[in-house]
C-alpha positions as a printed Julia matrix, in Angstrom:
422×3 Matrix{Float64}:
  40.43   57.72   96.93
  37.62   56.13   94.99
  35.51   53.93   97.25
  35.38   50.31   96.14
  32.11   48.44   95.95
  31.94   45.39   98.15
  31.04   42.16   96.36
  28.12   41.62   98.73
  26.63   44.94   97.67
  26.51   43.69   94.06
  25.44   40.11   94.73
  22.75   40.89   97.29
  20.33   42.62   94.85
  21.0    39.92   92.25
  20.31   37.18   94.81
  17.15   38.95   95.99
  15.93   39.31   92.41
  16.53   35.65   91.59
  14.75   34.61   94.79
  11.64   36.61   93.88
   8.34   34.77   93.39
   7.27   37.61   91.11
  10.13   36.68   88.79
   8.89   33.08   88.75
   5.36   34.13   87.8
   6.64   36.55   85.14
   8.87   33.91   83.54
   6.1    31.31   83.53
   3.75   33.78   81.83
   6.4    34.65   79.24
   7.07   30.99   78.5
   3.35   30.32   78.19
   2.93   33.26   75.8
   5.9    32.26   73.64
   4.68   28.66   73.55
   1.34   29.89   72.18
   3.23   31.85   69.52
   5.27   28.74   68.71
   2.04   26.79   68.26
   0.46   29.39   65.98
   3.58   29.88   63.83
   4.87   26.65   62.21
   8.4    25.92   63.36
  11.32   24.9    61.14
   9.49   25.49   57.86
  10.81   26.52   54.49
  11.3    30.3    54.01
   9.19   30.19   50.83
   6.25   28.83   52.83
   6.48   31.67   55.36
   6.69   34.3    52.62
   3.7    32.76   50.88
   1.67   32.73   54.12
   2.72   35.99   55.81
   4.44   38.1    53.18
   8.11   39.04   52.91
   8.03   41.89   55.46
   6.47   39.76   58.18
   8.84   36.89   57.38
  11.86   39.17   57.9
  10.46   40.15   61.3
   9.93   36.48   62.2
  13.45   35.68   61.05
  15.07   38.49   63.08
  13.42   37.33   66.31
  13.91   33.61   65.56
  10.15   33.01   65.7
  10.41   30.33   63.0
  12.73   28.28   65.21
  12.05   29.79   68.6
  12.68   26.66   70.67
  16.32   26.81   69.56
  16.65   30.59   69.8
  19.0    32.29   72.26
  16.21   34.22   73.96
  14.04   31.15   74.58
  17.02   29.3    76.02
  17.72   32.38   78.11
  14.2    32.27   79.58
  14.63   28.58   80.44
  18.02   29.24   82.01
  16.71   32.2    84.04
  13.7    30.21   85.29
  16.01   27.35   86.29
  18.25   29.74   88.23
  15.19   31.34   89.84
  13.82   28.01   91.09
  17.25   26.91   92.33
  17.78   30.14   94.3
  14.23   30.08   95.75
  14.66   26.47   96.84
  18.13   27.08   98.25
  16.93   30.09  100.23
  14.07   28.17  101.84
  15.78   24.82  102.23
  17.57   25.48  105.58
  14.24   26.11  107.32
  12.72   23.02  105.73
  15.71   20.9   106.74
  15.59   22.16  110.33
  11.94   21.14  110.54
  12.9    17.68  109.29
  16.09   17.17  111.3
  15.05   18.74  114.61
  13.51   16.43  117.16
  10.11   17.9   117.94
   8.79   14.97  119.95
   8.14   17.06  123.04
   5.56   19.34  124.56
   5.72   21.96  127.26
   5.42   20.49  130.72
   2.37   22.57  131.53
  -1.0    21.57  130.1
  -2.66   24.1   127.8
  -5.64   24.23  125.53
  -4.31   24.01  121.97
  -5.93   23.88  118.54
  -7.11   20.38  117.82
  -7.28   19.41  121.5
 -10.05   16.97  122.48
 -10.84   16.19  126.11
 -12.86   13.18  127.28
 -13.28   11.04  130.37
 -12.41    7.32  130.5
 -12.99    4.81  133.29
 -10.02    3.43  135.16
  -6.81    4.9   136.53
  -3.9     6.22  134.39
  -1.64    3.23  135.0
  -4.3     0.8   133.79
  -4.66    2.75  130.52
  -0.95    3.22  129.93
  -0.22   -0.23  128.43
  -3.01    0.04  125.85
  -2.06    3.54  124.74
   1.64    2.67  124.41
   0.88   -0.4   122.29
  -1.38    1.65  119.99
   1.18    4.45  119.55
   3.93    1.95  118.67
   1.74    0.53  115.91
   0.46    3.87  114.66
   3.58    6.01  114.75
   7.18    5.51  113.69
   8.41    7.33  116.79
   6.71    7.56  120.17
   7.66    8.49  123.72
   6.04    8.35  127.11
   6.76   10.91  129.81
   5.42   11.38  133.29
   3.26   14.36  134.23
   1.57   15.36  137.42
  -1.22   12.89  138.28
  -0.61   10.78  135.15
   1.45   10.45  131.95
   1.73   11.82  128.45
   2.4     9.81  125.23
   3.68   11.56  122.13
   3.74   10.05  118.63
   5.09   11.44  115.36
   5.53   10.23  111.79
   6.1    11.64  108.3
   8.42   14.47  109.27
  10.44   13.69  106.12
   7.4    14.42  103.92
   8.16   18.11  104.31
  10.91   17.48  101.72
   8.23   16.74   99.08
   8.01   20.4    98.06
  11.79   20.53   97.67
  11.64   17.36   95.57
   9.0    18.92   93.3
  11.16   22.02   92.87
  14.15   19.83   92.05
  12.11   17.85   89.52
  11.12   21.05   87.72
  14.79   22.06   87.61
  15.65   18.64   86.12
  12.92   19.03   83.48
  14.11   22.49   82.51
  17.76   21.45   82.52
  16.98   18.4    80.37
  15.1    20.56   77.86
  17.96   23.06   77.8
  20.59   20.34   77.31
  18.56   18.84   74.46
  18.13   22.23   72.82
  21.84   23.11   72.98
  23.56   19.76   72.43
  20.88   17.82   70.55
  19.97   18.0    66.88
  17.17   17.22   64.45
  18.22   16.31   60.93
  17.42   14.14   57.97
  19.13   12.02   55.36
  18.08   10.18   52.18
  19.82    6.87   51.44
  19.47    4.87   48.25
  19.2     1.1    48.5
  22.61   -0.47   48.78
  24.33    2.79   49.71
  25.66    4.17   52.98
  26.08    7.6    54.58
  28.02    8.86   57.58
  26.59   12.38   57.96
  23.24   14.15   58.01
  21.85   17.61   57.32
  20.21   19.64   60.09
  16.68   20.93   59.5
  16.96   24.33   61.15
  20.33   25.43   59.75
  21.17   23.12   56.86
  24.54   22.35   58.45
  26.1    18.94   57.83
  26.87   16.88   60.94
  29.05   13.72   60.98
  27.57   10.81   62.91
  30.73    8.89   63.79
  29.4     5.73   62.13
  27.91    4.63   58.8
  24.25    3.89   58.03
  23.72    1.32   55.28
  20.31    0.82   53.68
  20.37   -2.82   52.62
  16.79   -2.94   51.36
  13.61   -0.88   51.17
  10.07   -2.19   50.69
   6.83   -0.29   50.23
   3.26   -1.58   50.01
   0.27    0.34   48.66
  -3.47    0.54   49.16
  -5.74   -0.03   46.17
  -6.05    3.73   45.8
  -2.32    3.99   45.22
  -1.53    5.62   48.57
   1.43    4.1    50.46
   0.35    1.62   53.13
   3.65    0.82   54.83
   7.29    1.37   54.1
  10.13   -0.48   55.75
  13.9     0.0    55.7
  16.49   -2.61   56.56
  19.33   -0.65   58.11
  22.83   -1.62   59.21
  25.01    0.42   61.56
  28.63    0.03   60.51
  31.77    0.87   62.42
  35.15    0.27   60.79
  33.33   -1.54   57.99
  31.67   -4.07   60.32
  27.96   -4.33   61.13
  27.4    -3.62   64.83
  23.59   -3.34   64.7
  20.9    -4.32   62.19
  17.18   -3.58   62.31
  14.15   -3.25   60.04
  12.45    0.05   60.88
   8.95    1.29   60.09
   7.08    4.43   61.09
   7.04    4.82   64.91
   9.54    1.98   65.38
  12.96    3.66   65.21
  16.49    2.35   65.46
  18.48    3.75   68.37
  22.27    3.73   68.6
  24.62    5.73   70.83
  21.87    8.18   71.76
  20.93    8.8    68.1
  17.44    7.89   66.85
  16.71    6.92   63.25
  13.02    7.29   62.34
  11.4     6.13   59.1
   9.81    9.33   57.78
   9.57    9.2    53.97
  10.73    7.52   50.81
  11.51    8.36   47.22
  11.85    6.51   43.94
  14.92    6.29   41.78
  14.59    5.74   38.04
  15.27    2.1    37.13
  18.49    1.64   35.22
  16.63   -0.35   32.54
  13.09   -1.44   31.63
  11.93   -4.46   29.7
   9.14   -3.24   27.43
   6.71   -5.48   25.58
   5.33   -4.33   22.2
   2.23   -6.25   21.0
   0.78   -5.69   17.53
  -2.99   -5.25   17.44
  -3.28   -6.78   13.97
  -1.34  -10.03   14.11
  -0.71  -10.34   17.84
   3.03  -10.29   17.24
   4.97   -9.45   20.4
   8.54   -8.28   20.81
  10.47   -7.25   23.88
  13.13   -4.63   24.19
  15.33   -3.8    27.18
  15.88   -0.07   27.24
  17.38    2.64   29.44
  16.12    6.21   29.64
  17.16    8.07   26.49
  17.36    4.98   24.29
  15.13    4.11   21.35
  13.97    0.91   19.63
  12.68    0.19   16.13
   9.52   -1.89   15.84
   9.75   -4.61   13.17
   7.98   -4.15    9.81
   6.2    -0.94   10.75
   8.66    1.89   10.37
   7.74    2.99   13.9
  10.26    3.88   16.56
   9.8     4.11   20.34
  11.84    6.53   22.49
  11.98    6.01   26.29
  11.96    9.6    27.5
  11.74    9.34   31.32
  10.77    7.3    34.33
   9.0     9.36   36.98
   8.68    8.28   40.59
   5.19    9.6    41.33
   3.36   10.45   38.11
   0.05   12.32   38.23
  -2.51   11.11   35.7
  -5.97   12.67   35.47
  -5.69   14.18   38.96
  -4.64   10.87   40.46
  -1.19    9.8    41.58
  -0.38    6.5    39.87
   3.11    5.97   41.25
   6.13    4.98   39.19
   5.48    5.6    35.5
   7.47    5.32   32.29
   6.92    8.02   29.68
   7.89    7.51   26.04
   7.32    8.79   22.52
   5.96    6.65   19.67
   7.35    8.05   16.39
   5.52    7.26   13.16
   7.28    6.66    9.84
   6.15   10.09    8.64
   7.63   11.83   11.69
   4.41   12.27   13.69
   4.77   11.55   17.43
   2.45   10.39   20.21
   3.17   10.42   23.92
   2.88    7.02   25.6
   2.28    6.84   29.36
   2.97    3.5    31.06
   1.99    3.34   34.77
   3.87    0.34   36.14
   1.06   -0.65   38.48
  -1.4    -0.7    35.57
   0.29   -2.76   32.82
  -2.73   -2.76   30.47
  -3.24    1.0    30.54
  -1.82    1.59   27.02
  -4.6    -0.47   25.42
  -6.84    2.59   25.72
  -4.53    4.54   23.39
  -5.79    2.62   20.31
  -2.35    2.6    18.72
  -1.04    0.02   16.28
   1.3    -1.27   18.94
   0.33   -1.77   22.6
   3.2    -1.05   24.94
   3.57   -2.47   28.47
   6.31   -2.56   31.07
   7.13   -6.25   31.37
   9.86   -6.04   33.98
  11.91   -3.5    35.87
  13.94   -3.27   39.01
  12.47   -1.11   41.75
  14.92    1.39   43.14
  14.04    3.53   46.17
  15.59    5.94   48.6
  14.62    5.87   52.25
  14.1     9.15   54.07
  15.22    9.08   57.69
  14.66   11.6    60.45
  17.77   11.57   62.63
  17.58   13.04   66.11
  19.67   13.21   69.25
  18.49   14.56   72.6
  20.99   14.0    75.43
  18.61   15.67   77.86
  15.98   12.9    77.65
  17.33   10.78   80.59
  17.3    13.86   82.81
  13.76   14.7    81.69
  12.56   11.16   82.45
  14.21   11.28   85.88
  12.55   14.66   86.49
   9.11   13.26   85.63
   9.6    10.35   88.01
  10.73   12.67   90.81
   7.79   14.99   90.08
   5.29   12.14   90.39
   6.89   10.89   93.61
   6.98   14.38   95.11
   3.34   15.09   94.22
   2.18   11.75   95.61
   4.02   12.37   98.89
   2.74   15.95   99.12
  -0.9    15.05   98.45
  -1.31   11.61   99.99
   1.19   11.57  102.85
   2.02   14.17  105.46
   3.53   15.03  108.79
   1.44   13.82  111.71
   2.04   14.52  115.41
  -0.28   13.46  118.24
  -0.06   13.77  122.01
  -2.31   12.01  124.5
  -2.26   13.13  128.12
  -3.88   10.86  130.7
  -4.42   12.29  134.2
  -6.32   11.19  137.21
  -9.17   13.65  137.66
 -10.42   12.04  140.88
């Protein structure tokens, strides 16, 4: 017959390994080392950026070991899970002894007197019975529990408080487990994605950053309006999105969001992160003659052309770019056109919308300016969900409480023995 292995023979080494302090130290060192790697290597970047920075061979190695998204990798989650199990087993193994020290009544001493560590002897005038009332009153004020017992030639008073503070270490261990569990839950069940929404449009799904997968939200996000203000240099100063959360076609929540002031709904956070420009459907262009001051206006869409009266010239609206670069400076939304002469010669015309008089420098027969246009933008939203956050917050609170109890409170036990030495 083949001998069967008892379950205890398999579980005992596993239990002993998980209860090892060496395992705790090893896991903490590994997590610290991997966190340093995660700081040095940008996480969640574009593959082209990694290839440009490290080369294709190194990028393949980073990709195989998930070092470009290590906080969501199976091995990093495995380290977190193993450390959590290690702390739970260590705490569980030591908890019975801690609980006995808390639950067992230790308000007693041996009947015989003995010199113990911390013992102080001194003489006081009076007899034991005269001192008893004063000592008892003091111990009742000073200690939560006190007891008086008779001894030969006198009495003994015992006082104790803070026995429960021995649970502080267990509370700290539990808080660390809550922090790790919250991080693990967020890593597995949370997501980090993005979405771009044009003004007046709605979406009901987002794209994840790390995988590119599309995730439905279960509700619609409508961008009613988007506004952006600029510094004099042309850099964006503030951008604001007016968002509506829709369920079954009805608005259930509305909020204007800016950077660092997100909208939160059903555990999902919508952060204002970027914006983009959409080409206007039509522009109203003003054409002013340098000679006679004659001015005409034409409303044009991209790809259309307009004849200028009495000159044989023709203007083509070629494009409207959202962030045009002119002489090494970003000038924002800009219309680009072609002025065609009667003999077929062409000249490019650049019309930054924030600088309506810019075309005067071209010295052409006709000065062109954008008279009116409708701004059209897209808002870029970072969309995140982390269901482990409440557990992490609770873990931090418990950690603070446990540390305060461990460092500023403690178990205290005092005995005073009064005997008549006469």
